[in-house]
CSV table of C-alpha atoms and ligand atoms in Angstrom, one decimal:
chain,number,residue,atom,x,y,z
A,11,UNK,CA,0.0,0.0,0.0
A,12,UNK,CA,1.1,3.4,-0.9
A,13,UNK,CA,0.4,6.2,1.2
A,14,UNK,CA,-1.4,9.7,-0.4
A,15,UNK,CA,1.9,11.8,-1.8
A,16,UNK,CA,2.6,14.4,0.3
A,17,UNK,CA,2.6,17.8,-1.9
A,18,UNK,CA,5.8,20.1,-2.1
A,19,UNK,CA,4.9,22.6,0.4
A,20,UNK,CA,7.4,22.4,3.5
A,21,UNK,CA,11.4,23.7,3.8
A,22,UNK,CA,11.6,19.7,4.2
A,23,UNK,CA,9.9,18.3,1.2
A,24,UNK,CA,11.7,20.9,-1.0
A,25,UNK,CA,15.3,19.4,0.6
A,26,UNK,CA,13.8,16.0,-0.2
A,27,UNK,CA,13.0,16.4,-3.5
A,28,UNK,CA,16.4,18.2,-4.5
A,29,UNK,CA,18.1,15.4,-2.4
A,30,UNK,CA,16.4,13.0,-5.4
A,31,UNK,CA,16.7,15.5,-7.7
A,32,UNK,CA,20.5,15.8,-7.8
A,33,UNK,CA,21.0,11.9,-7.1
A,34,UNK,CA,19.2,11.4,-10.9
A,35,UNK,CA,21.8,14.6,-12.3
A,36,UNK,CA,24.6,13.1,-11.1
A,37,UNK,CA,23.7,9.7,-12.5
A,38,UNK,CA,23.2,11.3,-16.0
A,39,UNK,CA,25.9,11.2,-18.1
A,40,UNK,CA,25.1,14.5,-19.7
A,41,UNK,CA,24.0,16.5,-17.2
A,42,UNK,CA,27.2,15.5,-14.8
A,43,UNK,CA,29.5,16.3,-17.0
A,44,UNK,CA,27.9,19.9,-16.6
A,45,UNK,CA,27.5,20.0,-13.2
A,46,UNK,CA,30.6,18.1,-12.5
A,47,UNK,CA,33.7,18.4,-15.3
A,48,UNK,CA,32.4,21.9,-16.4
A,49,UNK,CA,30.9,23.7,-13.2
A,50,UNK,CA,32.6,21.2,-10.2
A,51,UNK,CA,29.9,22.1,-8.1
A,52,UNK,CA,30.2,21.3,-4.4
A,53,UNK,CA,26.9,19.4,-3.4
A,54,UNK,CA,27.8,21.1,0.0
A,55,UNK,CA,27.4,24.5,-1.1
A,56,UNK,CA,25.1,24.0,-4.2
A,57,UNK,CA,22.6,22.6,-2.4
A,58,UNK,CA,21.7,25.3,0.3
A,59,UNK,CA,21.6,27.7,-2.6
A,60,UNK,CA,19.4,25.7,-4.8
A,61,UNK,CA,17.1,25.2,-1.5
A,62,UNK,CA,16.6,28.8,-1.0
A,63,UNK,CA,15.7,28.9,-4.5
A,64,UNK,CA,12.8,27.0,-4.3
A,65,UNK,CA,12.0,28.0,-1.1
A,66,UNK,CA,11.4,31.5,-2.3
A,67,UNK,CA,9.4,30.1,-5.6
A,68,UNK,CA,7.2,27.7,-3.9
A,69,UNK,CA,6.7,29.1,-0.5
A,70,UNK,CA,7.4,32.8,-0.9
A,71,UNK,CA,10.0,33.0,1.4
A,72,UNK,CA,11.4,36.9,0.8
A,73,UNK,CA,14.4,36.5,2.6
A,74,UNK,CA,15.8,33.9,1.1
A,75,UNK,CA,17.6,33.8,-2.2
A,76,UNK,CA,19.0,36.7,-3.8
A,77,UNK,CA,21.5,35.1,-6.1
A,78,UNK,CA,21.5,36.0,-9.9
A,79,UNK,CA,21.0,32.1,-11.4
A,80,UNK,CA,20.8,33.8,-14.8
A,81,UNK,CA,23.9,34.5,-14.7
A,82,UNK,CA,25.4,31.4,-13.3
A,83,UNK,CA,23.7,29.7,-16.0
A,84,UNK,CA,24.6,32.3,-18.5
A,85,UNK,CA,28.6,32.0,-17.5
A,86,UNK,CA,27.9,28.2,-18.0
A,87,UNK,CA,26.8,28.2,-21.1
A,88,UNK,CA,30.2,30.9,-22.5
A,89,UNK,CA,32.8,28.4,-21.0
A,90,UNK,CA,30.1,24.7,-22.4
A,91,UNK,CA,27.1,25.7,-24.9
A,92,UNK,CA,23.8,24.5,-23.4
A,93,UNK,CA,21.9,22.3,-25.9
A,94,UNK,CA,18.5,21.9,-26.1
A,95,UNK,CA,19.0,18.0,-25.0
A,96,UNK,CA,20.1,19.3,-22.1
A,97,UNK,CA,17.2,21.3,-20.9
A,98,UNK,CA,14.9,18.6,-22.0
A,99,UNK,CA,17.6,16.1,-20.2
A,100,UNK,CA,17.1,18.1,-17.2
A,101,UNK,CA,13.0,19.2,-17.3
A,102,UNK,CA,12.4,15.2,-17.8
A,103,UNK,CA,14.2,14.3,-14.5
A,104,UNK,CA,12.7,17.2,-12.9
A,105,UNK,CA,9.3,16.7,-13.8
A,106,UNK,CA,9.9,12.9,-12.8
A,107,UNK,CA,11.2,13.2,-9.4
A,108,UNK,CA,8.4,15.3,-8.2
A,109,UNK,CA,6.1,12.5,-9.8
A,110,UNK,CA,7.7,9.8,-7.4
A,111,UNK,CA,7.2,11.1,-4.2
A,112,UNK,CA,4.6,14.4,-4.6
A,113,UNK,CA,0.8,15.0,-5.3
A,114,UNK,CA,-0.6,18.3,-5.1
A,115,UNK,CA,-1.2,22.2,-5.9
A,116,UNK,CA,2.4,23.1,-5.1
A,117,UNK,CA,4.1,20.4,-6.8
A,118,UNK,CA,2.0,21.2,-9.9
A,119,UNK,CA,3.6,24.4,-9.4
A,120,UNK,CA,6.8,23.6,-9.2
A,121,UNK,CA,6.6,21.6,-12.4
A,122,UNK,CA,5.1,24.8,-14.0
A,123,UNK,CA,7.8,26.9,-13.0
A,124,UNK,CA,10.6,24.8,-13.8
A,125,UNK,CA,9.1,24.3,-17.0
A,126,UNK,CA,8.8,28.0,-17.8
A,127,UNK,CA,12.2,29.0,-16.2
A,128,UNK,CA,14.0,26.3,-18.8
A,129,UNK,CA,12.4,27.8,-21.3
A,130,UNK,CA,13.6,31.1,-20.4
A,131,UNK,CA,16.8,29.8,-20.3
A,132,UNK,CA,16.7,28.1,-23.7
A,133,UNK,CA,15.8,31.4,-25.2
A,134,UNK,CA,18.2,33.5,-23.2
A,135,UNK,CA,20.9,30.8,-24.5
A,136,UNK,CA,19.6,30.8,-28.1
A,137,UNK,CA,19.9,34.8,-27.9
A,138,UNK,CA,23.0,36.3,-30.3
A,139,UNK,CA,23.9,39.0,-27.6
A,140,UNK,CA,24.6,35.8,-24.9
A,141,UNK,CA,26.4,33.7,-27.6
B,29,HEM,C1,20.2,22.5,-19.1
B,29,HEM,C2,19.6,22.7,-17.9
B,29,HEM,C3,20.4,23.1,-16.7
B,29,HEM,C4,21.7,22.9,-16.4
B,29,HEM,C5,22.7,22.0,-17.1
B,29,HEM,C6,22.0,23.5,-15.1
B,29,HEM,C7,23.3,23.5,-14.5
B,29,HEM,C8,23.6,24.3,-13.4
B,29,HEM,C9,24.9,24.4,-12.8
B,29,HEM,C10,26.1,23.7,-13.3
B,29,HEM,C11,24.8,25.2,-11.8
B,29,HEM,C12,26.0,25.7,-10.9
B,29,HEM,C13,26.5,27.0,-11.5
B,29,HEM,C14,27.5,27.7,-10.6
B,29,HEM,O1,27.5,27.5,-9.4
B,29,HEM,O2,28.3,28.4,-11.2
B,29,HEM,C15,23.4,25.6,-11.7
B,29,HEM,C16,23.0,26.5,-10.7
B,29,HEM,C17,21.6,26.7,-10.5
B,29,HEM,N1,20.6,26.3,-11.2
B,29,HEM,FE1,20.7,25.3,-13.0
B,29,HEM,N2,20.9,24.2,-14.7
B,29,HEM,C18,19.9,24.0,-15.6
B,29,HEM,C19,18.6,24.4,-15.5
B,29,HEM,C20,18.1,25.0,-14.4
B,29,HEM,C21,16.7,25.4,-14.3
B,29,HEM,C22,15.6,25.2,-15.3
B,29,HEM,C23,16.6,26.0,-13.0
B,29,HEM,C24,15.3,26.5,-12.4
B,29,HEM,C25,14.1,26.1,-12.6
B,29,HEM,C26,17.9,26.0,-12.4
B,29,HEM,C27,18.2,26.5,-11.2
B,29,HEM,C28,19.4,26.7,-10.7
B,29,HEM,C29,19.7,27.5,-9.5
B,29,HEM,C30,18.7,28.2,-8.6
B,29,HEM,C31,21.1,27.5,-9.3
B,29,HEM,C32,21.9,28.1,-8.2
B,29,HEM,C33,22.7,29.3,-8.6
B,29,HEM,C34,23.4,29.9,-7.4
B,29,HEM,O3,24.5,29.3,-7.0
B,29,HEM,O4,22.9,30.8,-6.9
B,29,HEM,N3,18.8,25.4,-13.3
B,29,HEM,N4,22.7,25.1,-12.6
């Protein structure tokens, strides 16, 4: 018996969920060699950053992130063009994480979001003044 999903509304579901998330990133051949050979992220320090992120999406935390992620994915892109397989790569494991362990408004939400952020990206990326 499963239980009812919880939805993706709590400080602790959102670590949970990018706990999962990132376990499925770093398992892709693709998107690790991003987040790995090209960035060398630090789960350590990535993680509270990506956190606060969502945090501030999903339960309208003010205070909490105030980084520019446009940027950081902009500088990404200059030193290892983003392709399209990658946002796809990266919206498909999204979109499937939250489908394993969540159910509800704010989940739907976050799949919205990510969804429309990558595709700000994408078009950012495409864009000749950021090429
Ligand atoms: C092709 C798809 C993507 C790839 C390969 C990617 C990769 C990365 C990498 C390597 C970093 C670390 C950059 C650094 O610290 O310099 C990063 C940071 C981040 N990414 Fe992405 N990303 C992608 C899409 C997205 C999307 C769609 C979102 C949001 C919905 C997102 C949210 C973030 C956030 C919040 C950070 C933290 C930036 C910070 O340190 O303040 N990413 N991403």
């Amino acid at each position: 018996m499963h239980s009812t999903p919880r939805d993706l509304d709590t400080p602790e579901a959102i670590a949970e969920l990018l706990d999962a998330f990132y376990r499925k990133v770093l398992a892709d051949d693709r998107l690790r060699t991003l987040f790995v050979d090209v960035a060398d992220i630090e789960l350590e320090t990535h993680l509270p950053h990506i956190r606060a992120y969502w945090c501030k999406l999903l339960l309208g935390e003010r205070d909490g992130y105030r980084r520019n992620m446009v940027a950081r994915h902009l500088a990404l892109h200059a030193r290892h063009p983003l392709q399209i397989d990658d946002f796809e790569r990266w919206l498909k494991l999204f979109r499937e994480t939250v489908n394993e362990d969540f159910a509800g408004p704010s989940a739907d939400r976050a799949k919205t979001l990510a969804t429309r952020i990558a595709g700000n990206l994408v078009q950012l990326t495409r864009s000749p003044i950021n090429t």
